[in-house]
mmCIF file of C-alpha atoms and ligand atoms in Angstrom:
data_model
loop_
_atom_site.group_PDB
_atom_site.id
_atom_site.type_symbol
_atom_site.label_atom_id
_atom_site.label_comp_id
_atom_site.label_asym_id
_atom_site.label_seq_id
_atom_site.Cartn_x
_atom_site.Cartn_y
_atom_site.Cartn_z
ATOM 1 C CA MET L 1 94.742 233.643 238.866
ATOM 2 C CA ALA L 2 91.134 233.007 238.006
ATOM 3 C CA SER L 3 89.272 235.650 236.024
ATOM 4 C CA ILE L 4 85.904 236.921 237.333
ATOM 5 C CA LEU L 5 83.366 239.225 235.705
ATOM 6 C CA VAL L 6 81.589 241.272 238.250
ATOM 7 C CA ALA L 7 78.510 243.191 236.973
ATOM 8 C CA GLU L 8 76.696 245.753 239.106
ATOM 9 C CA ASP L 9 76.202 249.458 239.681
ATOM 10 C CA LEU L 10 79.008 251.859 240.276
ATOM 11 C CA SER L 11 78.063 254.339 242.749
ATOM 12 C CA ALA L 12 80.996 256.960 243.088
ATOM 13 C CA VAL L 13 80.163 257.690 246.603
ATOM 14 C CA GLY L 14 78.942 255.433 249.390
ATOM 15 C CA GLY L 15 81.342 252.390 249.270
ATOM 16 C CA ILE L 16 78.879 249.773 248.259
ATOM 17 C CA SER L 17 78.293 247.290 245.280
ATOM 18 C CA LEU L 18 81.293 247.407 242.890
ATOM 19 C CA SER L 19 83.236 249.679 245.180
ATOM 20 C CA ALA L 20 83.266 246.880 247.872
ATOM 21 C CA ALA L 21 83.233 243.750 245.450
ATOM 22 C CA VAL L 22 86.646 244.912 243.695
ATOM 23 C CA PRO L 23 88.752 245.103 246.879
ATOM 24 C CA VAL L 24 87.232 241.803 248.307
ATOM 25 C CA LEU L 25 87.778 239.869 245.103
ATOM 26 C CA THR L 26 91.138 241.612 244.367
ATOM 27 C CA ALA L 27 92.362 240.522 247.910
ATOM 28 C CA MET L 28 91.160 236.918 246.995
ATOM 29 C CA ASP L 29 93.524 236.887 244.049
ATOM 30 C CA TYR L 30 91.154 237.263 241.283
ATOM 31 C CA GLN L 31 91.615 239.278 238.112
ATOM 32 C CA VAL L 32 88.488 241.282 238.215
ATOM 33 C CA ALA L 33 86.645 242.574 235.177
ATOM 34 C CA VAL L 34 84.714 245.477 236.562
ATOM 35 C CA LEU L 35 81.459 246.055 234.666
ATOM 36 C CA PRO L 36 79.245 248.796 235.907
ATOM 37 C CA THR L 37 75.574 248.290 234.942
ATOM 38 C CA SER L 38 74.899 251.884 235.629
ATOM 39 C CA LEU L 39 76.870 254.881 236.960
ATOM 40 C CA LEU L 40 75.552 256.806 239.914
ATOM 41 C CA SER L 41 76.906 259.807 241.635
ATOM 42 C CA THR L 42 76.115 258.368 244.924
ATOM 43 C CA HIS L 43 74.132 255.194 246.055
ATOM 44 C CA THR L 44 70.385 255.611 246.490
ATOM 45 C CA SER L 45 70.066 255.526 250.330
ATOM 46 C CA GLY L 46 70.199 259.051 251.975
ATOM 47 C CA TYR L 47 71.904 261.307 249.630
ATOM 48 C CA GLY L 48 69.016 262.623 247.708
ATOM 49 C CA ARG L 49 68.553 261.876 244.034
ATOM 50 C CA PRO L 50 71.762 260.657 242.359
ATOM 51 C CA ALA L 51 73.012 261.789 238.710
ATOM 52 C CA ILE L 52 72.612 258.598 236.860
ATOM 53 C CA VAL L 53 73.957 257.394 233.531
ATOM 54 C CA ASP L 54 72.204 254.600 231.919
ATOM 55 C CA LEU L 55 74.669 252.208 230.230
ATOM 56 C CA ALA L 56 72.289 250.337 227.918
ATOM 57 C CA GLN L 57 74.171 251.923 224.898
ATOM 58 C CA TRP L 58 77.531 250.873 226.148
ATOM 59 C CA LEU L 59 77.085 247.420 227.307
ATOM 60 C CA PRO L 60 76.315 245.795 223.793
ATOM 61 C CA GLN L 61 79.582 247.481 222.612
ATOM 62 C CA VAL L 62 81.564 246.040 225.563
ATOM 63 C CA PHE L 63 80.319 242.578 224.861
ATOM 64 C CA GLN L 64 81.061 243.016 221.102
ATOM 65 C CA HIS L 65 84.680 244.023 221.977
ATOM 66 C CA TRP L 66 85.273 241.254 224.460
ATOM 67 C CA THR L 67 83.995 238.663 222.073
ATOM 68 C CA ALA L 68 86.283 240.016 219.332
ATOM 69 C CA ALA L 69 89.285 240.132 221.644
ATOM 70 C CA GLU L 70 88.396 236.565 222.748
ATOM 71 C CA LEU L 71 88.322 237.571 226.490
ATOM 72 C CA ASP L 72 86.706 234.586 228.512
ATOM 73 C CA PHE L 73 85.883 234.625 232.330
ATOM 74 C CA GLN L 74 85.877 231.712 234.494
ATOM 75 C CA GLN L 75 83.421 232.977 237.063
ATOM 76 C CA ALA L 76 80.723 235.725 237.214
ATOM 77 C CA LEU L 77 78.897 237.738 239.790
ATOM 78 C CA ILE L 78 75.870 239.668 238.853
ATOM 79 C CA GLY L 79 74.308 242.098 241.285
ATOM 80 C CA TYR L 80 72.213 245.281 240.577
ATOM 81 C CA VAL L 81 71.149 245.420 236.920
ATOM 82 C CA GLY L 82 68.379 247.980 236.625
ATOM 83 C CA SER L 83 66.382 247.349 233.420
ATOM 84 C CA VAL L 84 64.929 244.537 231.464
ATOM 85 C CA GLU L 85 66.993 245.369 228.444
ATOM 86 C CA LEU L 86 70.262 245.187 230.538
ATOM 87 C CA CYS L 87 68.951 241.773 231.986
ATOM 88 C CA GLN L 88 68.426 240.388 228.646
ATOM 89 C CA LEU L 89 71.843 241.562 227.279
ATOM 90 C CA LEU L 90 73.554 239.994 230.317
ATOM 91 C CA THR L 91 71.503 236.759 229.951
ATOM 92 C CA THR L 92 72.468 236.414 226.319
ATOM 93 C CA TYR L 93 76.225 237.302 226.956
ATOM 94 C CA LEU L 94 76.504 234.866 229.827
ATOM 95 C CA GLN L 95 74.898 231.948 227.873
ATOM 96 C CA ALA L 96 77.863 232.160 225.550
ATOM 97 C CA GLN L 97 80.369 232.105 228.205
ATOM 98 C CA ALA L 98 81.671 228.732 229.643
ATOM 99 C CA LEU L 99 81.459 229.610 233.266
ATOM 100 C CA ASP L 100 82.580 227.393 236.291
ATOM 101 C CA LEU L 101 80.543 229.547 238.593
ATOM 102 C CA LEU L 102 77.642 232.017 238.002
ATOM 103 C CA VAL L 103 76.385 233.698 241.129
ATOM 104 C CA VAL L 104 73.378 236.094 240.702
ATOM 105 C CA ASP L 105 72.273 238.480 243.617
ATOM 106 C CA PRO L 106 68.819 239.067 242.181
ATOM 107 C CA VAL L 107 68.324 242.656 243.395
ATOM 108 C CA LEU L 108 64.618 243.502 243.146
ATOM 109 C CA GLY L 109 63.430 244.858 246.561
ATOM 110 C CA ASP L 110 63.442 244.922 250.298
ATOM 111 C CA LEU L 111 60.901 244.908 253.302
ATOM 112 C CA GLY L 112 58.255 243.285 251.211
ATOM 113 C CA ARG L 113 58.449 245.787 248.210
ATOM 114 C CA LEU L 114 59.901 246.220 244.876
ATOM 115 C CA TYR L 115 62.522 248.886 244.482
ATOM 116 C CA ASP L 116 61.194 252.106 242.646
ATOM 117 C CA GLY L 117 61.277 251.784 238.957
ATOM 118 C CA PHE L 118 60.976 247.927 238.973
ATOM 119 C CA ASP L 119 57.717 246.109 237.945
ATOM 120 C CA ALA L 120 56.529 242.594 236.967
ATOM 121 C CA ASP L 121 58.317 242.625 233.702
ATOM 122 C CA TYR L 122 61.656 243.175 235.526
ATOM 123 C CA VAL L 123 60.950 240.390 237.875
ATOM 124 C CA ALA L 124 60.204 238.118 234.831
ATOM 125 C CA ALA L 125 63.569 239.270 233.345
ATOM 126 C CA MET L 126 65.337 238.391 236.586
ATOM 127 C CA ARG L 127 63.783 234.855 236.636
ATOM 128 C CA ARG L 128 65.594 234.329 233.109
ATOM 129 C CA LEU L 129 68.724 235.912 234.416
ATOM 130 C CA ILE L 130 68.935 233.379 237.253
ATOM 131 C CA ALA L 131 67.836 230.232 235.255
ATOM 132 C CA PRO L 132 71.658 229.425 234.334
ATOM 133 C CA ALA L 133 73.017 230.489 237.844
ATOM 134 C CA ASP L 134 74.788 228.104 240.018
ATOM 135 C CA VAL L 135 73.893 230.054 243.164
ATOM 136 C CA ILE L 136 71.292 232.924 243.755
ATOM 137 C CA LEU L 137 71.307 235.143 246.808
ATOM 138 C CA PRO L 138 68.000 236.778 247.268
ATOM 139 C CA ASN L 139 66.706 238.283 250.483
ATOM 140 C CA VAL L 140 63.397 237.350 251.791
ATOM 141 C CA THR L 141 61.538 240.015 249.778
ATOM 142 C CA GLU L 142 63.237 238.826 246.515
ATOM 143 C CA ALA L 143 62.615 235.234 247.097
ATOM 144 C CA CYS L 144 58.868 235.977 247.448
ATOM 145 C CA LEU L 145 58.853 238.210 244.371
ATOM 146 C CA LEU L 146 60.738 235.435 242.317
ATOM 147 C CA THR L 147 58.346 232.678 243.405
ATOM 148 C CA GLY L 148 55.150 234.650 243.590
ATOM 149 C CA LEU L 149 54.523 233.711 247.170
ATOM 150 C CA SER L 150 53.064 236.558 249.369
ATOM 151 C CA TYR L 151 55.574 238.335 251.476
ATOM 152 C CA GLN L 152 56.133 237.487 255.261
ATOM 153 C CA ASP L 153 59.165 238.650 257.188
ATOM 154 C CA GLN L 154 59.438 235.186 258.781
ATOM 155 C CA PRO L 155 58.278 233.025 255.941
ATOM 156 C CA ALA L 156 58.034 229.158 255.910
ATOM 157 C CA LEU L 157 61.682 228.654 254.568
ATOM 158 C CA VAL L 158 61.161 225.168 253.325
ATOM 159 C CA THR L 159 58.251 226.191 251.131
ATOM 160 C CA LEU L 160 60.093 229.303 249.812
ATOM 161 C CA LEU L 161 63.368 227.615 249.119
ATOM 162 C CA THR L 162 61.582 224.602 247.414
ATOM 163 C CA GLN L 163 59.897 226.998 245.128
ATOM 164 C CA LEU L 164 63.108 228.876 244.507
ATOM 165 C CA GLN L 165 64.986 225.593 243.602
ATOM 166 C CA GLY L 166 62.281 225.043 241.056
ATOM 167 C CA LEU L 167 63.441 228.178 239.068
ATOM 168 C CA LEU L 168 66.937 226.898 238.986
ATOM 169 C CA LYS L 169 68.901 224.262 237.006
ATOM 170 C CA PRO L 170 69.565 220.942 238.818
ATOM 171 C CA GLY L 171 72.454 221.154 241.165
ATOM 172 C CA ALA L 172 72.023 224.938 241.629
ATOM 173 C CA LYS L 173 71.441 226.368 245.107
ATOM 174 C CA ALA L 174 69.152 229.227 246.304
ATOM 175 C CA VAL L 175 70.547 230.932 249.466
ATOM 176 C CA ILE L 176 68.311 233.454 251.120
ATOM 177 C CA THR L 177 70.409 236.128 252.854
ATOM 178 C CA ASP L 178 68.538 238.014 255.375
ATOM 179 C CA VAL L 179 67.130 235.250 257.429
ATOM 180 C CA THR L 180 66.490 235.801 261.158
ATOM 181 C CA GLN L 181 66.455 233.063 263.682
ATOM 182 C CA ALA L 182 66.213 234.038 267.350
ATOM 183 C CA ASP L 183 68.989 236.757 267.931
ATOM 184 C CA LYS L 184 70.873 235.797 264.808
ATOM 185 C CA ILE L 185 70.969 237.189 261.148
ATOM 186 C CA GLY L 186 72.222 234.838 258.432
ATOM 187 C CA CYS L 187 71.609 232.653 255.474
ATOM 188 C CA ALA L 188 69.335 229.683 254.647
ATOM 189 C CA TRP L 189 69.365 227.094 252.002
ATOM 190 C CA LEU L 190 68.110 223.414 251.427
ATOM 191 C CA THR L 191 70.248 220.249 251.696
ATOM 192 C CA ASP L 192 68.299 217.153 250.758
ATOM 193 C CA GLY L 193 64.957 218.907 251.436
ATOM 194 C CA GLN L 194 66.142 220.182 254.996
ATOM 195 C CA VAL L 195 66.559 223.771 255.666
ATOM 196 C CA GLN L 196 70.126 224.695 256.772
ATOM 197 C CA PHE L 197 70.718 227.906 258.457
ATOM 198 C CA VAL L 198 74.178 229.510 259.421
ATOM 199 C CA GLY L 199 74.163 232.919 261.140
ATOM 200 C CA GLN L 200 75.737 235.332 263.510
ATOM 201 C CA PRO L 201 74.359 237.608 266.333
ATOM 202 C CA ARG L 202 72.663 240.600 264.856
ATOM 203 C CA LEU L 203 74.311 243.763 265.764
ATOM 204 C CA ALA L 204 72.630 247.184 266.367
ATOM 205 C CA GLY L 205 71.869 249.328 263.306
ATOM 206 C CA HIS L 206 71.315 248.997 259.702
ATOM 207 C CA TYR L 207 74.072 249.443 257.191
ATOM 208 C CA ASN L 208 74.398 249.989 253.454
ATOM 209 C CA GLY L 209 76.147 247.402 251.225
ATOM 210 C CA THR L 210 76.127 244.448 253.597
ATOM 211 C CA GLY L 211 74.328 242.333 250.912
ATOM 212 C CA ASP L 212 76.540 243.377 248.198
ATOM 213 C CA THR L 213 79.676 242.520 250.217
ATOM 214 C CA LEU L 214 78.205 239.096 251.373
ATOM 215 C CA ALA L 215 77.659 238.159 247.775
ATOM 216 C CA ALA L 216 81.246 239.249 246.774
ATOM 217 C CA VAL L 217 82.804 237.323 249.757
ATOM 218 C CA LEU L 218 80.691 234.245 249.092
ATOM 219 C CA THR L 219 81.300 234.281 245.424
ATOM 220 C CA GLY L 220 85.113 234.463 246.028
ATOM 221 C CA LEU L 221 85.200 231.472 248.628
ATOM 222 C CA LEU L 222 82.922 229.321 246.221
ATOM 223 C CA GLY L 223 85.170 230.120 243.310
ATOM 224 C CA GLN L 224 88.169 229.104 245.314
ATOM 225 C CA GLY L 225 86.546 225.735 245.868
ATOM 226 C CA HIS L 226 85.174 225.921 249.419
ATOM 227 C CA ASP L 227 81.843 224.010 249.857
ATOM 228 C CA LEU L 228 78.620 225.985 250.391
ATOM 229 C CA LYS L 229 78.361 225.484 254.196
ATOM 230 C CA THR L 230 82.078 226.470 254.783
ATOM 231 C CA SER L 231 81.585 229.550 252.392
ATOM 232 C CA VAL L 232 78.441 230.780 254.004
ATOM 233 C CA THR L 233 79.785 230.263 257.532
ATOM 234 C CA LEU L 234 83.024 232.287 256.739
ATOM 235 C CA ALA L 235 81.097 235.035 254.853
ATOM 236 C CA ASN L 236 78.709 235.554 257.905
ATOM 237 C CA GLN L 237 81.572 235.597 260.372
ATOM 238 C CA TRP L 238 83.527 238.133 258.282
ATOM 239 C CA LEU L 239 80.538 240.312 257.562
ATOM 240 C CA ASN L 240 79.661 240.248 261.368
ATOM 241 C CA ALA L 241 83.215 241.530 262.026
ATOM 242 C CA ALA L 242 82.841 244.225 259.492
ATOM 243 C CA VAL L 243 79.603 245.424 261.034
ATOM 244 C CA ALA L 244 81.278 245.325 264.298
ATOM 245 C CA ALA L 245 84.196 247.450 263.190
ATOM 246 C CA THR L 246 81.756 249.914 261.634
ATOM 247 C CA LEU L 247 79.659 250.098 264.730
ATOM 248 C CA ALA L 248 82.935 250.908 266.821
ATOM 249 C CA GLU L 249 83.705 253.764 264.536
ATOM 250 C CA HIS L 250 80.760 255.773 265.949
ATOM 251 C CA ARG L 251 80.261 257.254 262.648
ATOM 252 C CA THR L 252 78.293 260.516 262.279
ATOM 253 C CA ASP L 253 77.454 259.842 258.780
ATOM 254 C CA ALA L 254 75.624 256.516 258.606
ATOM 255 C CA ARG L 255 75.368 256.497 254.715
ATOM 256 C CA GLN L 256 78.797 255.119 253.891
ATOM 257 C CA GLY L 257 79.078 251.350 253.521
ATOM 258 C CA ILE L 258 80.615 249.047 255.930
ATOM 259 C CA ASN L 259 84.274 249.137 257.123
ATOM 260 C CA LEU L 260 85.984 246.298 254.711
ATOM 261 C CA LYS L 261 89.237 246.062 256.880
ATOM 262 C CA PRO L 262 88.270 243.019 258.896
ATOM 263 C CA ILE L 263 87.141 241.147 255.768
ATOM 264 C CA LEU L 264 90.395 242.027 253.988
ATOM 265 C CA LYS L 265 92.509 241.064 257.007
ATOM 266 C CA ALA L 266 90.608 237.651 257.247
ATOM 267 C CA ILE L 267 91.281 237.033 253.561
ATOM 268 C CA LEU L 268 94.997 237.931 253.657
ATOM 269 C CA ALA L 269 95.480 236.010 256.928
HETATM 270 P P1 ADP K 301 71.102 243.716 252.158
HETATM 271 O O1 ADP K 301 69.893 244.135 252.821
HETATM 272 O O2 ADP K 301 72.301 244.879 251.975
HETATM 273 O O3 ADP K 301 71.057 242.905 251.051
HETATM 274 P P2 ADP K 301 71.325 241.808 254.318
HETATM 275 O O4 ADP K 301 70.669 242.410 255.402
HETATM 276 O O5 ADP K 301 70.887 240.652 253.477
HETATM 277 O O6 ADP K 301 71.907 242.930 253.333
HETATM 278 O O7 ADP K 301 72.610 241.340 255.093
HETATM 279 C C1 ADP K 301 73.704 240.586 254.322
HETATM 280 C C2 ADP K 301 74.506 240.047 255.408
HETATM 281 O O8 ADP K 301 75.376 241.062 256.244
HETATM 282 C C3 ADP K 301 73.794 239.151 256.537
HETATM 283 O O9 ADP K 301 73.630 237.794 256.081
HETATM 284 C C4 ADP K 301 74.844 239.263 257.682
HETATM 285 O O10 ADP K 301 75.814 238.445 257.660
HETATM 286 C C5 ADP K 301 75.313 240.581 257.612
HETATM 287 N N1 ADP K 301 74.631 241.760 258.378
HETATM 288 C C6 ADP K 301 73.755 242.513 257.911
HETATM 289 N N2 ADP K 301 73.252 243.446 258.997
HETATM 290 C C7 ADP K 301 73.742 242.890 260.009
HETATM 291 C C8 ADP K 301 73.639 243.278 261.331
HETATM 292 N N3 ADP K 301 72.859 244.243 261.747
HETATM 293 N N4 ADP K 301 74.405 242.643 262.201
HETATM 294 C C9 ADP K 301 75.250 241.603 261.964
HETATM 295 N N5 ADP K 301 75.392 241.170 260.608
HETATM 296 C C10 ADP K 301 74.713 241.854 259.778
HETATM 297 MG MG1 MG K 302 70.480 242.069 249.123
#
């Protein structure tokens, strides 16, 4: 059983981020170290202002304890972090780990804008956090913020991806996660300077937690040794099935994250 460190927010209600990553990676046979970067009563989309506990005091103590206990992780997935201080703490801790795989979802913003509370210093801290990553999973907005290119919802992918690659170590891959091509939504990355795209039909509606779940699925598949194209293809198929299952429920409350059952079934099949 491989061990994986997953660091992102824990939102008690809403079924996204850590609440989605843990079942997915557990089903994939990982021993999961579940590290909340902050605690929220709900996620931040549609429930009003959540009660939040900042864990900046706790995280250094966690890392100290883990180091003393000689706990090592083979892989890591980093999602929402939340402050410059926490980005720096994670960057330092990860440097001391001999990881086979580090995936960073550089959560910064969406629809061309930084999320509330983030600024240029936070973007700079995120650039330092992605520098040692093997794979990063920005959306188009995050790709623009990281590279400094101006936001377009249909950007020149080859330019954006080439600039992103320049922020990463040799051999690492930038994968943009919310790329639209015709009627499809999917992911784009570069192979030998050529843009690769894998996607699935875009289904009606907008769902919380799709990006977090995609990151967990992709990390798990890559960590199991699948190549990037296979991993991205399977991840997009499974996410599409999860969105379809969510649609079929005709939910009256659209705030809850997607139905994970099709993904768990596919993993266990
Ligand atoms: P987020 O905004 O949460 O980061 P994205 O919009 O990047 O999430 O979506 C991540 C993945 O989820 C996409 O690559 C796709 O596989 C799937 N997905 C998201 N929304 C839809 C949709 N409306 N229809 C089908 N698949 C979707
Ligand atoms: Mg995202």
